[in-house]
Short mmCIF file of C-alpha atoms (C1' of nucleotides) in Angstrom, two decimals:
data_model
loop_
_atom_site.label_atom_id
_atom_site.label_comp_id
_atom_site.label_asym_id
_atom_site.label_seq_id
_atom_site.Cartn_x
_atom_site.Cartn_y
_atom_site.Cartn_z
CA MET A 192 126.71 -24.11 48.36
CA LEU A 193 128.78 -21.21 49.91
CA ASP A 194 128.73 -17.13 49.89
CA PRO A 195 130.55 -17.03 45.67
CA ARG A 196 131.99 -13.56 48.25
CA LEU A 197 134.23 -15.71 49.41
CA PHE A 198 136.15 -16.39 46.16
CA ARG A 199 136.63 -12.50 45.44
CA THR A 200 137.37 -10.51 48.90
CA ASP A 201 138.42 -13.68 50.94
CA LEU A 202 139.16 -16.21 48.44
CA GLU A 203 142.52 -18.02 49.88
CA ASN A 204 141.31 -17.66 53.40
CA THR A 205 138.22 -19.90 53.11
CA ALA A 206 141.33 -21.82 51.00
CA ALA A 207 142.65 -22.73 54.55
CA GLN A 208 139.42 -22.82 56.53
CA LEU A 209 138.76 -26.15 53.59
CA MET A 210 142.00 -27.50 53.51
CA ARG A 211 140.09 -28.65 57.39
CA ARG A 212 138.43 -31.31 55.34
CA ASN A 213 141.34 -31.60 52.97
CA PHE A 214 139.56 -30.32 49.69
CA SER A 215 142.18 -28.58 48.07
CA LEU A 216 140.46 -25.37 46.36
CA ASP A 217 142.60 -24.44 43.08
CA THR A 218 142.21 -20.94 44.74
CA ALA A 219 144.90 -19.60 41.33
CA ALA A 220 141.72 -20.44 39.10
CA ILE A 221 139.31 -19.16 40.54
CA ALA A 222 141.66 -15.99 40.90
CA ARG A 223 141.70 -15.99 37.02
CA LEU A 224 138.18 -16.30 36.72
CA GLU A 225 136.77 -13.84 38.18
CA GLU A 226 139.35 -10.76 37.38
CA GLU A 227 138.35 -12.61 33.76
CA ARG A 228 134.79 -11.99 35.05
CA LYS A 229 135.06 -8.65 36.85
CA GLY A 230 136.08 -6.94 33.00
CA VAL A 231 133.77 -9.29 31.14
CA GLN A 232 130.85 -8.35 32.91
CA VAL A 233 131.94 -4.23 32.94
CA THR A 234 132.54 -4.54 29.32
CA THR A 235 128.71 -6.88 28.72
CA GLN A 236 126.91 -4.10 31.25
CA GLU A 237 127.69 -1.27 29.60
CA LEU A 238 127.12 -2.25 26.01
CA GLN A 239 123.76 -3.86 27.10
CA ALA A 240 122.82 0.35 28.24
CA LYS A 241 123.37 1.70 25.57
CA ARG A 242 121.73 -0.89 23.66
CA ASN A 243 119.31 0.44 25.76
CA GLN A 244 119.99 4.02 25.58
CA SER A 245 120.02 3.59 21.49
CA ALA A 246 116.33 2.06 21.41
CA LYS A 247 114.99 4.52 23.83
CA VAL A 248 116.99 7.07 21.60
CA ILE A 249 115.02 6.14 18.12
CA GLY A 250 111.00 4.94 19.61
CA GLN A 251 111.57 8.72 20.86
CA ALA A 252 112.68 9.91 17.41
CA LYS A 253 109.48 7.26 15.95
CA ARG A 254 107.49 9.13 17.42
CA ASN A 255 107.64 12.43 16.24
CA GLY A 256 108.31 10.92 12.59
CA GLU A 257 112.12 11.48 12.26
CA ASP A 258 114.26 9.48 9.67
CA VAL A 259 115.52 7.50 11.66
CA ALA A 260 118.21 5.44 9.65
CA PRO A 261 121.40 6.66 10.60
CA LEU A 262 120.12 5.72 14.65
CA LEU A 263 119.72 2.43 13.36
CA ALA A 264 122.84 2.43 11.46
CA ALA A 265 124.78 3.55 14.11
CA VAL A 266 124.13 0.56 16.54
CA GLU A 267 124.13 -2.63 13.62
CA SER A 268 126.98 -4.04 15.04
CA LEU A 269 125.97 -3.23 18.57
CA GLY A 270 124.29 -6.45 19.05
CA ASP A 271 126.35 -8.72 18.16
CA GLU A 272 129.50 -7.50 19.92
CA LEU A 273 126.78 -8.09 23.37
CA LYS A 274 125.78 -11.04 21.98
CA ALA A 275 129.60 -12.69 21.52
CA ALA A 276 130.35 -10.62 25.76
CA GLU A 277 127.27 -12.10 26.86
CA ALA A 278 128.06 -16.07 25.91
CA ARG A 279 131.78 -15.34 27.40
CA LEU A 280 130.42 -13.99 30.52
CA GLY A 281 128.61 -16.82 31.04
CA GLU A 282 130.80 -18.95 29.91
CA ILE A 283 132.32 -18.28 32.78
CA GLN A 284 129.88 -18.02 35.24
CA THR A 285 129.35 -21.53 33.83
CA GLU A 286 132.32 -22.39 35.44
CA LEU A 287 132.57 -20.43 37.86
CA ASN A 288 129.72 -22.23 39.57
CA ALA A 289 130.41 -25.59 38.68
CA ILE A 290 133.21 -25.16 40.72
CA LEU A 291 131.35 -23.50 43.51
CA LEU A 292 128.93 -27.04 42.91
CA GLY A 293 131.62 -29.19 44.33
CA VAL A 294 133.03 -27.10 47.43
CA PRO A 295 132.08 -28.37 50.78
CA ASN A 296 130.76 -26.52 53.05
CA LEU A 297 132.49 -24.88 56.28
CA LEU A 298 133.47 -26.74 59.17
CA HIS A 299 131.84 -24.86 62.44
CA GLU A 300 135.11 -23.90 65.25
CA SER A 301 133.98 -26.59 67.65
CA VAL A 302 134.76 -29.30 65.26
CA PRO A 303 138.13 -31.49 66.31
CA ASP A 304 140.63 -32.00 63.83
CA GLY A 305 140.65 -35.26 61.92
CA ALA A 306 141.36 -37.81 59.22
CA SER A 307 138.71 -40.42 59.60
CA GLU A 308 136.06 -41.34 61.69
CA ASP A 309 138.65 -42.51 63.86
CA ASP A 310 139.01 -38.83 64.94
CA ASN A 311 135.85 -38.91 66.63
CA VAL A 312 135.26 -37.40 69.08
CA GLU A 313 133.39 -39.22 71.63
CA VAL A 314 130.66 -36.17 73.74
CA ARG A 315 128.88 -37.97 76.24
CA ARG A 316 126.95 -41.43 77.14
CA TRP A 317 124.01 -42.77 77.55
CA GLY A 318 122.39 -46.38 79.93
CA THR A 319 124.72 -49.14 80.31
CA PRO A 320 124.72 -52.68 78.04
CA ARG A 321 123.73 -55.12 79.48
CA GLU A 322 126.08 -58.29 81.32
CA PHE A 323 124.94 -61.46 79.16
CA ALA A 324 124.31 -64.70 81.10
CA PHE A 325 124.84 -65.69 77.20
CA GLU A 326 126.27 -65.59 74.35
CA PRO A 327 124.57 -62.89 73.39
CA LYS A 328 123.39 -62.82 69.02
CA ASP A 329 123.35 -60.78 66.62
CA HIS A 330 119.90 -59.35 64.88
CA VAL A 331 120.53 -62.47 61.65
CA ASP A 332 120.77 -65.75 63.98
CA LEU A 333 118.14 -64.05 66.42
CA GLY A 334 116.17 -63.34 62.83
CA GLU A 335 116.27 -65.83 60.99
CA GLY A 336 115.74 -69.28 64.46
CA LEU A 337 112.54 -66.43 64.67
CA GLY A 338 111.86 -67.82 61.09
CA LEU A 339 110.53 -63.88 60.46
CA LEU A 340 113.87 -62.48 58.59
CA ASP A 341 114.76 -63.81 55.67
CA PHE A 342 117.23 -62.38 53.40
CA ASP A 343 117.36 -65.12 50.97
CA THR A 344 114.14 -64.82 50.09
CA ALA A 345 115.13 -61.63 49.69
CA SER A 346 117.17 -61.56 46.75
CA LYS A 347 114.72 -64.34 44.85
CA ILE A 348 112.50 -61.44 44.96
CA ALA A 349 114.89 -58.55 44.70
CA GLY A 350 118.76 -58.63 45.01
CA ALA A 351 121.45 -58.35 48.06
CA ARG A 352 120.84 -56.22 50.19
CA PHE A 353 116.79 -56.71 50.82
CA SER A 354 115.26 -57.84 52.98
CA LEU A 355 112.34 -59.17 53.60
CA MET A 356 110.35 -59.28 57.19
CA THR A 357 106.96 -61.32 58.27
CA GLY A 358 104.68 -60.98 61.27
CA PRO A 359 105.57 -59.86 65.10
CA LEU A 360 109.08 -59.02 63.13
CA ALA A 361 107.02 -56.91 60.57
CA ARG A 362 105.02 -55.47 62.84
CA MET A 363 107.50 -54.82 65.58
CA HIS A 364 109.58 -52.56 62.52
CA ARG A 365 106.05 -50.27 62.13
CA ALA A 366 105.60 -49.91 65.40
CA LEU A 367 108.97 -48.15 64.97
CA ILE A 368 107.79 -46.05 63.06
CA GLN A 369 104.98 -44.66 64.38
CA PHE A 370 106.56 -44.87 68.45
CA MET A 371 109.20 -42.08 66.19
CA LEU A 372 106.09 -40.03 64.60
CA ASP A 373 104.52 -40.02 67.34
CA THR A 374 106.95 -39.43 69.71
CA HIS A 375 108.33 -36.12 68.26
CA THR A 376 104.39 -34.39 66.66
CA SER A 377 103.30 -34.54 70.12
CA GLU A 378 106.36 -34.13 72.76
CA HIS A 379 108.86 -32.23 70.21
CA GLY A 380 106.92 -30.11 68.34
CA TYR A 381 107.47 -31.50 64.77
CA SER A 382 104.80 -31.43 62.13
CA GLU A 383 104.63 -34.66 60.29
CA VAL A 384 104.60 -35.00 56.51
CA TYR A 385 104.05 -37.17 53.67
CA ALA A 386 106.19 -36.35 50.79
CA PRO A 387 107.34 -38.14 47.91
CA TYR A 388 109.46 -40.64 47.71
CA LEU A 389 110.98 -39.76 44.13
CA VAL A 390 111.79 -36.27 42.98
CA ASN A 391 113.48 -34.14 40.63
CA ALA A 392 116.95 -33.04 39.83
CA GLU A 393 116.42 -29.67 41.13
CA SER A 394 115.94 -30.49 44.68
CA LEU A 395 118.90 -32.93 45.04
CA TYR A 396 120.65 -30.19 43.67
CA GLY A 397 119.44 -28.36 46.91
CA THR A 398 119.82 -30.37 49.21
CA GLY A 399 123.44 -31.45 48.50
CA GLN A 400 123.49 -34.29 46.61
CA LEU A 401 123.88 -33.65 43.03
CA PRO A 402 126.11 -32.65 41.41
CA LYS A 403 128.64 -35.17 43.20
CA PHE A 404 127.02 -38.56 44.82
CA ALA A 405 125.37 -38.89 41.71
CA ALA A 406 126.26 -42.12 41.64
CA ASP A 407 124.52 -43.40 45.18
CA LEU A 408 121.21 -43.13 43.90
CA PHE A 409 118.84 -44.51 42.39
CA ARG A 410 117.23 -43.29 38.59
CA VAL A 411 114.51 -43.95 36.91
CA GLU A 412 113.17 -43.02 33.91
CA HIS A 413 110.28 -41.76 33.21
CA ASP A 414 108.97 -39.43 30.40
CA GLY A 415 112.10 -39.15 28.94
CA ARG A 416 113.28 -37.07 32.03
CA ASP A 417 114.72 -37.91 34.61
CA MET A 418 113.89 -38.80 38.53
CA TYR A 419 115.42 -40.45 42.32
CA LEU A 420 114.06 -42.21 44.54
CA ILE A 421 115.19 -40.13 47.71
CA PRO A 422 118.42 -41.66 49.68
CA THR A 423 116.31 -40.11 53.02
CA ALA A 424 112.94 -37.53 54.10
CA GLU A 425 115.89 -34.54 53.67
CA VAL A 426 115.09 -33.89 50.38
CA PRO A 427 111.77 -33.97 49.55
CA VAL A 428 110.90 -31.71 53.36
CA THR A 429 113.89 -29.85 53.40
CA ASN A 430 112.19 -28.95 48.98
CA ILE A 431 110.08 -27.35 51.56
CA ALA A 432 111.28 -24.20 51.61
CA ARG A 433 113.29 -24.34 48.17
CA ASP A 434 112.19 -20.33 46.55
CA THR A 435 110.26 -19.09 49.52
CA ILE A 436 109.94 -16.72 52.12
CA VAL A 437 109.21 -17.11 55.33
CA GLU A 438 107.55 -14.90 57.35
CA ALA A 439 109.73 -14.54 61.54
CA ASP A 440 106.84 -15.16 63.25
CA GLN A 441 106.88 -19.34 61.19
CA LEU A 442 110.20 -19.98 62.37
CA PRO A 443 110.78 -22.11 62.93
CA LEU A 444 109.48 -24.58 61.23
CA LYS A 445 109.69 -28.20 62.16
CA PHE A 446 109.31 -31.36 60.16
CA THR A 447 108.97 -34.73 60.63
CA ALA A 448 108.75 -37.61 58.32
CA HIS A 449 108.92 -40.94 57.60
CA THR A 450 109.67 -42.47 54.37
CA PRO A 451 111.60 -44.90 52.85
CA CYS A 452 114.86 -44.31 51.74
CA PHE A 453 116.53 -45.68 48.68
CA ARG A 454 120.91 -46.15 48.81
CA SER A 455 122.58 -47.00 45.83
CA GLU A 456 125.47 -46.86 47.00
CA ALA A 457 125.31 -50.18 49.57
CA GLY A 458 127.08 -52.41 49.13
CA SER A 459 129.35 -50.83 47.00
CA HIS A 460 132.19 -51.38 50.46
CA GLY A 461 132.00 -54.17 51.15
CA LYS A 462 130.87 -52.89 54.87
CA ASP A 463 128.38 -54.63 57.00
CA THR A 464 127.16 -57.63 54.41
CA ARG A 465 125.89 -59.45 56.62
CA GLY A 466 122.34 -58.36 58.07
CA MET A 467 120.13 -55.14 57.31
CA ILE A 468 122.42 -52.77 58.80
CA ARG A 469 123.14 -51.73 55.25
CA GLN A 470 120.87 -51.61 52.86
CA HIS A 471 119.98 -50.73 49.23
CA GLN A 472 116.14 -49.83 51.03
CA PHE A 473 115.28 -48.81 54.80
CA GLU A 474 113.45 -46.93 56.57
CA LYS A 475 113.30 -43.86 58.22
CA VAL A 476 112.34 -41.11 60.34
CA GLU A 477 113.98 -37.86 59.55
CA MET A 478 113.73 -34.75 61.75
CA VAL A 479 114.29 -31.37 59.91
CA GLN A 480 114.08 -27.11 61.07
CA LEU A 481 114.24 -24.41 59.31
CA VAL A 482 115.16 -21.87 61.23
CA ARG A 483 116.97 -18.67 62.25
CA PRO A 484 120.27 -17.95 61.79
CA GLU A 485 121.36 -16.92 65.12
CA GLU A 486 120.42 -19.83 66.12
CA SER A 487 120.64 -23.06 64.09
CA PHE A 488 123.13 -24.35 66.32
CA ALA A 489 121.23 -24.37 69.60
CA ALA A 490 118.39 -25.91 67.13
CA LEU A 491 121.23 -28.98 66.01
CA GLU A 492 121.86 -29.76 70.28
CA SER A 493 117.84 -30.01 71.00
CA LEU A 494 117.71 -32.04 67.36
CA THR A 495 120.04 -34.38 68.51
CA GLY A 496 117.91 -34.42 71.98
CA ASN A 497 115.23 -35.33 69.85
CA ALA A 498 116.78 -38.48 68.92
CA GLU A 499 118.33 -39.30 71.77
CA THR A 500 114.42 -39.35 73.79
CA ILE A 501 113.67 -42.12 71.38
CA LEU A 502 116.26 -44.42 72.25
CA GLN A 503 115.78 -43.71 76.02
CA ARG A 504 112.73 -44.36 75.62
CA LEU A 505 113.92 -47.85 73.96
CA GLY A 506 115.90 -48.58 76.62
CA LEU A 507 118.89 -48.51 74.16
CA PRO A 508 122.29 -47.38 75.61
CA TYR A 509 123.82 -45.26 72.84
CA ARG A 510 127.37 -42.50 72.67
CA VAL A 511 126.98 -39.25 71.02
CA VAL A 512 130.42 -38.51 68.74
CA THR A 513 131.49 -34.80 67.17
CA LEU A 514 132.37 -35.99 63.76
CA CYS A 515 135.78 -34.84 63.46
CA ALA A 516 137.08 -32.50 60.23
CA GLY A 517 137.37 -35.17 57.61
CA ASP A 518 134.54 -37.50 58.59
CA THR A 519 132.01 -34.40 58.32
CA GLY A 520 130.09 -33.90 55.13
CA PHE A 521 129.95 -32.23 52.22
CA SER A 522 127.15 -29.53 53.23
CA SER A 523 127.16 -29.75 56.61
CA THR A 524 129.21 -27.19 59.29
CA LYS A 525 128.68 -29.46 62.48
CA THR A 526 127.97 -32.96 62.62
CA TYR A 527 126.05 -35.73 65.34
CA ASP A 528 126.35 -39.18 65.09
CA ILE A 529 124.03 -41.27 67.49
CA GLU A 530 125.64 -44.82 67.90
CA VAL A 531 123.36 -47.12 69.86
CA TRP A 532 125.34 -50.28 71.63
CA LEU A 533 124.88 -53.23 69.78
CA PRO A 534 125.45 -56.70 71.51
CA GLY A 535 126.21 -58.88 69.07
CA GLN A 536 128.81 -56.80 67.58
CA GLY A 537 129.94 -55.95 70.28
CA LYS A 538 130.65 -51.97 69.79
CA TYR A 539 128.35 -49.37 68.86
CA ARG A 540 126.73 -47.59 65.69
CA GLU A 541 125.33 -45.16 63.72
CA ILE A 542 122.23 -45.09 64.20
CA SER A 543 121.37 -41.19 63.59
CA SER A 544 123.46 -38.47 62.08
CA CYS A 545 122.07 -34.93 62.90
CA SER A 546 123.61 -31.75 61.38
CA ASN A 547 123.97 -28.22 60.18
CA PHE A 548 124.48 -26.85 57.87
CA GLY A 549 124.18 -24.11 58.30
CA ASP A 550 122.91 -21.52 55.01
CA PHE A 551 124.70 -23.53 52.32
CA GLN A 552 121.41 -25.53 51.90
CA ALA A 553 119.70 -22.35 51.87
CA ARG A 554 121.78 -20.67 49.45
CA ARG A 555 121.07 -23.57 46.48
CA LEU A 556 117.71 -23.34 48.02
CA GLN A 557 116.83 -19.69 47.84
CA ALA A 558 115.18 -20.73 51.22
CA ARG A 559 114.75 -17.61 52.75
CA TRP A 560 113.15 -15.40 55.67
CA ARG A 561 112.13 -12.34 56.33
CA ASN A 562 114.30 -10.33 58.79
CA PRO A 563 112.32 -7.97 60.71
CA GLU A 564 115.74 -5.90 61.26
CA THR A 565 116.82 -5.65 57.98
CA LYS A 566 112.61 -6.42 56.34
CA LYS A 567 114.77 -8.26 53.69
CA PRO A 568 114.89 -11.78 52.30
CA GLU A 569 118.40 -13.41 54.55
CA LEU A 570 118.98 -16.78 54.09
CA LEU A 571 117.83 -19.47 56.80
CA HIS A 572 120.33 -22.49 58.80
CA THR A 573 118.50 -25.10 57.72
CA LEU A 574 119.24 -29.29 60.29
CA ASN A 575 118.47 -32.40 60.12
CA GLY A 576 118.58 -35.60 61.67
CA SER A 577 117.34 -38.81 61.80
CA GLY A 578 115.30 -39.46 64.65
CA VAL A 579 115.56 -42.50 64.36
CA ALA A 580 116.70 -45.03 61.61
CA VAL A 581 114.32 -48.00 62.17
CA GLY A 582 115.78 -50.95 60.79
CA ARG A 583 119.26 -50.06 62.91
CA ALA A 584 116.47 -48.77 65.36
CA LEU A 585 114.88 -52.71 64.95
CA VAL A 586 118.56 -54.54 64.96
CA ALA A 587 119.12 -52.47 67.69
CA VAL A 588 116.37 -53.67 69.73
CA MET A 589 116.56 -57.65 69.23
CA GLU A 590 119.76 -57.51 69.83
CA ASN A 591 119.23 -55.82 73.12
CA TYR A 592 116.18 -57.89 73.97
CA GLN A 593 117.15 -60.82 73.12
CA GLN A 594 117.09 -64.33 75.64
CA ALA A 595 118.26 -67.10 75.89
CA ASP A 596 115.80 -68.64 73.89
CA GLY A 597 116.02 -66.55 71.34
CA SER A 598 113.44 -65.27 71.50
CA VAL A 599 112.84 -61.17 72.21
CA GLN A 600 110.63 -58.38 75.01
CA VAL A 601 109.24 -55.26 73.36
CA PRO A 602 110.23 -53.00 75.30
CA GLU A 603 107.77 -50.72 76.88
CA ALA A 604 107.10 -48.34 75.21
CA LEU A 605 106.33 -50.01 71.69
CA ARG A 606 103.28 -52.94 73.79
CA PRO A 607 100.71 -49.96 72.60
CA TYR A 608 102.01 -50.53 68.76
CA MET A 609 101.82 -54.30 68.56
CA GLY A 610 98.90 -54.84 70.83
CA GLY A 611 100.44 -55.07 74.14
CA ILE A 612 102.68 -58.60 73.26
CA GLU A 613 105.13 -58.48 75.42
CA SER A 614 108.26 -60.65 73.36
CA ILE A 615 108.35 -61.97 70.22
CA GLN A 616 108.27 -65.78 69.61
CA ALA A 617 109.74 -68.04 67.15
CA LYS A 618 107.43 -69.47 64.07
CA GLY A 619 104.67 -72.14 65.76
"C1'" G B 66 96.19 -40.62 26.44
"C1'" G B 67 92.50 -36.32 23.99
"C1'" A B 68 90.39 -30.72 24.21
"C1'" G B 69 91.01 -26.00 25.69
"C1'" G B 70 92.64 -22.29 29.74
"C1'" G B 71 97.04 -20.25 32.53
"C1'" U B 72 101.40 -18.95 34.28
"C1'" U B 73 103.34 -10.73 36.24
"C1'" G B 74 106.82 -8.42 43.36
"C1'" G B 75 104.91 -10.97 49.66
"C1'" C B 76 99.21 -12.35 48.19
"C1'" U B 77 95.43 -10.90 45.11
"C1'" G B 78 95.06 -8.56 39.83
"C1'" A B 79 96.45 -5.12 34.36
"C1'" G B 80 99.13 -4.61 31.24
"C1'" C B 81 98.55 -0.97 22.28
"C1'" G B 82 106.27 -4.63 20.65
"C1'" G B 83 109.23 1.37 22.79
"C1'" U B 84 110.63 5.67 29.85
"C1'" U B 85 105.98 -0.87 31.95
"C1'" G B 86 110.50 -2.97 37.15
"C1'" A B 87 105.66 -3.15 35.64
"C1'" A B 88 98.84 0.28 37.31
"C1'" A B 89 95.29 -1.07 40.95
"C1'" G B 90 93.91 -3.45 45.45
"C1'" C B 91 95.92 -6.23 50.06
"C1'" A B 92 99.44 -7.12 53.74
"C1'" C B 93 103.59 -4.80 55.66
"C1'" C B 94 106.86 -0.13 57.62
"C1'" G B 95 107.08 5.25 58.53
"C1'" G B 96 104.25 9.71 59.45
"C1'" U B 97 99.35 13.27 60.62
"C1'" C B 98 94.74 12.63 62.78
"C1'" U B 99 94.00 10.41 68.71
"C1'" U B 100 93.95 9.94 76.03
"C1'" G B 101 95.36 4.95 73.54
"C1'" A B 102 93.36 2.28 68.90
"C1'" A B 103 90.00 1.17 65.17
"C1'" A B 104 88.90 4.61 60.95
"C1'" A B 105 90.28 8.44 57.72
"C1'" C B 106 94.76 10.91 55.06
"C1'" C B 107 99.85 11.81 53.37
"C1'" G B 108 104.53 8.70 52.17
"C1'" G B 109 107.26 4.29 51.66
"C1'" C B 110 107.55 -0.48 50.32
"C1'" A B 111 110.57 -6.15 44.43
"C1'" G B 112 114.95 -10.06 44.14
"C1'" G B 113 119.99 -10.58 42.45
"C1'" G B 114 124.24 -8.52 40.35
"C1'" G B 115 128.50 -4.51 39.36
"C1'" U B 116 130.72 0.18 40.45
"C1'" U B 117 131.85 3.23 43.91
"C1'" C B 118 134.73 5.87 50.56
"C1'" A B 119 130.13 7.39 50.19
"C1'" C B 120 125.61 9.94 47.69
"C1'" G B 121 124.28 7.30 43.32
"C1'" C B 122 124.74 5.60 39.23
"C1'" C B 123 124.72 0.93 35.58
"C1'" C B 124 123.03 -3.84 34.67
"C1'" C B 125 120.14 -8.31 34.75
"C1'" U B 126 114.94 -10.80 36.21
"C1'" C B 127 107.62 -10.90 34.29
"C1'" C B 128 108.16 -19.58 34.36
"C1'" A B 129 112.73 -22.19 32.43
"C1'" G B 130 115.33 -21.64 27.50
"C1'" G B 131 115.83 -20.33 22.26
"C1'" G B 132 114.38 -16.65 18.49
"C1'" U B 133 112.48 -12.56 15.47
"C1'" U B 134 113.69 -7.23 16.82
"C1'" C B 135 116.84 -0.58 16.90
"C1'" G B 136 113.27 -1.96 21.24
"C1'" A B 137 110.00 -7.63 24.08
"C1'" A B 138 106.21 -8.96 30.03
"C1'" U B 139 103.60 -7.75 25.24
"C1'" C B 140 105.16 -12.01 18.77
"C1'" C B 141 107.09 -16.75 17.77
"C1'" C B 142 109.68 -22.00 18.77
"C1'" U B 143 110.24 -26.03 22.24
"C1'" G B 144 109.87 -27.30 27.32
"C1'" A B 145 107.88 -27.20 32.76
"C1'" C B 146 104.04 -27.07 36.30
"C1'" C B 147 98.60 -25.48 37.02
"C1'" C B 148 93.59 -25.52 36.60
"C1'" U B 149 89.27 -27.20 33.60
"C1'" C B 150 86.30 -31.05 30.87
"C1'" C B 151 86.09 -36.18 29.06
"C1'" G B 152 88.65 -41.40 29.31
"C1'" C B 153 91.34 -44.09 31.83
"C1'" C B 154 92.20 -45.29 37.54
"C1'" A B 155 94.63 -47.64 43.05
#
RNA sequence: GGAGGGUUGGCUGAGCGGUUGAAAGCACCGGUCUUGAAAACCGGCAGGGGUUCACGCCCCUCCAGGGUUCGAAUCCCUGACCCUCCGCCA
């Protein structure tokens, strides 16, 4: 959520900045509501002050044993007037708040202009895509050829957009998770978190998935209340800081968590219908940082670097792109996507997304820190990034490490997690 | 699932329906003292909002939402969460 003060003091400039995202702010409506809010709020507060005064006087009189009947008569109509004013003020505030909740974050000045992913700007590349002496297969052919990946059975069990892995392939999937968690905790200074996979609506408002993106979520009813399967670990982990004030010496807070992620939107676009690139359920290792405001852009660089380390250790070629204005997520001020090379598709595909949210999430979350200079609680800055998407990492390993006979070599970094085996061979 | 108890400021914890936005303690900040530190003593210290050039003044907030009342942290209703005991359970 943006600072509501922007609506009061810097409306036109805010609207202009939002146009970079192609988001048009109804400044006329907001100005009108703000104007009315001001008047009604002043009236309301005057009535409240009057009520407090009268109550005090009456209390005093009563204690002195005086007759309070005339005093009571004098305030008779006050209650109704006040109630009406409070009700109207509430309506206006609800309306303004609804608008505010739908407004995306302001972009950092370094974010390039552009409308779609075609306008994203490449920042750097790492590694060189391998030359194949044979026609490289994609992960579906490889996995099914090995007899370890089975989409038909998955769809029997659950439906489209789910996958079933068995044997050493399932183990490699698990190995990737362990490898990533170990790297982030022992080398990058993150503390490991195990968090709920079902969350309440408040948490989703906090990180910005609600109210705007309800359709992307799996909703579960429990005891007559709605709960949601997390679409990313960002939700439970960032919400650790909701409604808290962190002492300055505790910062930065760096968390990493492995969780499954559930997304109902996957599949509705007809994209990536083949394979496990886009699934309703997938695993992710996530990094979350809560930092002092002045440090958040430096933190974005290091967090992105932490994700890159994973790909480097796995020997997977990738590139980093800065998302353009039109492609940057709702809550983000700036996002880097890391795209891994997939020989089966002959292109780079997103495997991690690292964002700085500034104070946008923190304001919704009321996640604050005590600034020693001002002695006041101030909003934190929040960041997160995938470190990295596990299913896609598995796809990348399979495709990049495939052999002519359809087997898959195990990257060095994963061997300790796989009982030392060097390759995954066809079953039987 | 059953029966009780609870939710107050950064933390602990008082709080008769009427100067209680809230005692006290801790923590924190400043000062006195000290060569320095500790201790002791003195003082300060919730958050959000409105208005003001500013000093200030005012409003809201004691889990949330309703209600009673001239007046609610305090009474009533509903809900959430936490704790204890019993039952069940991986």
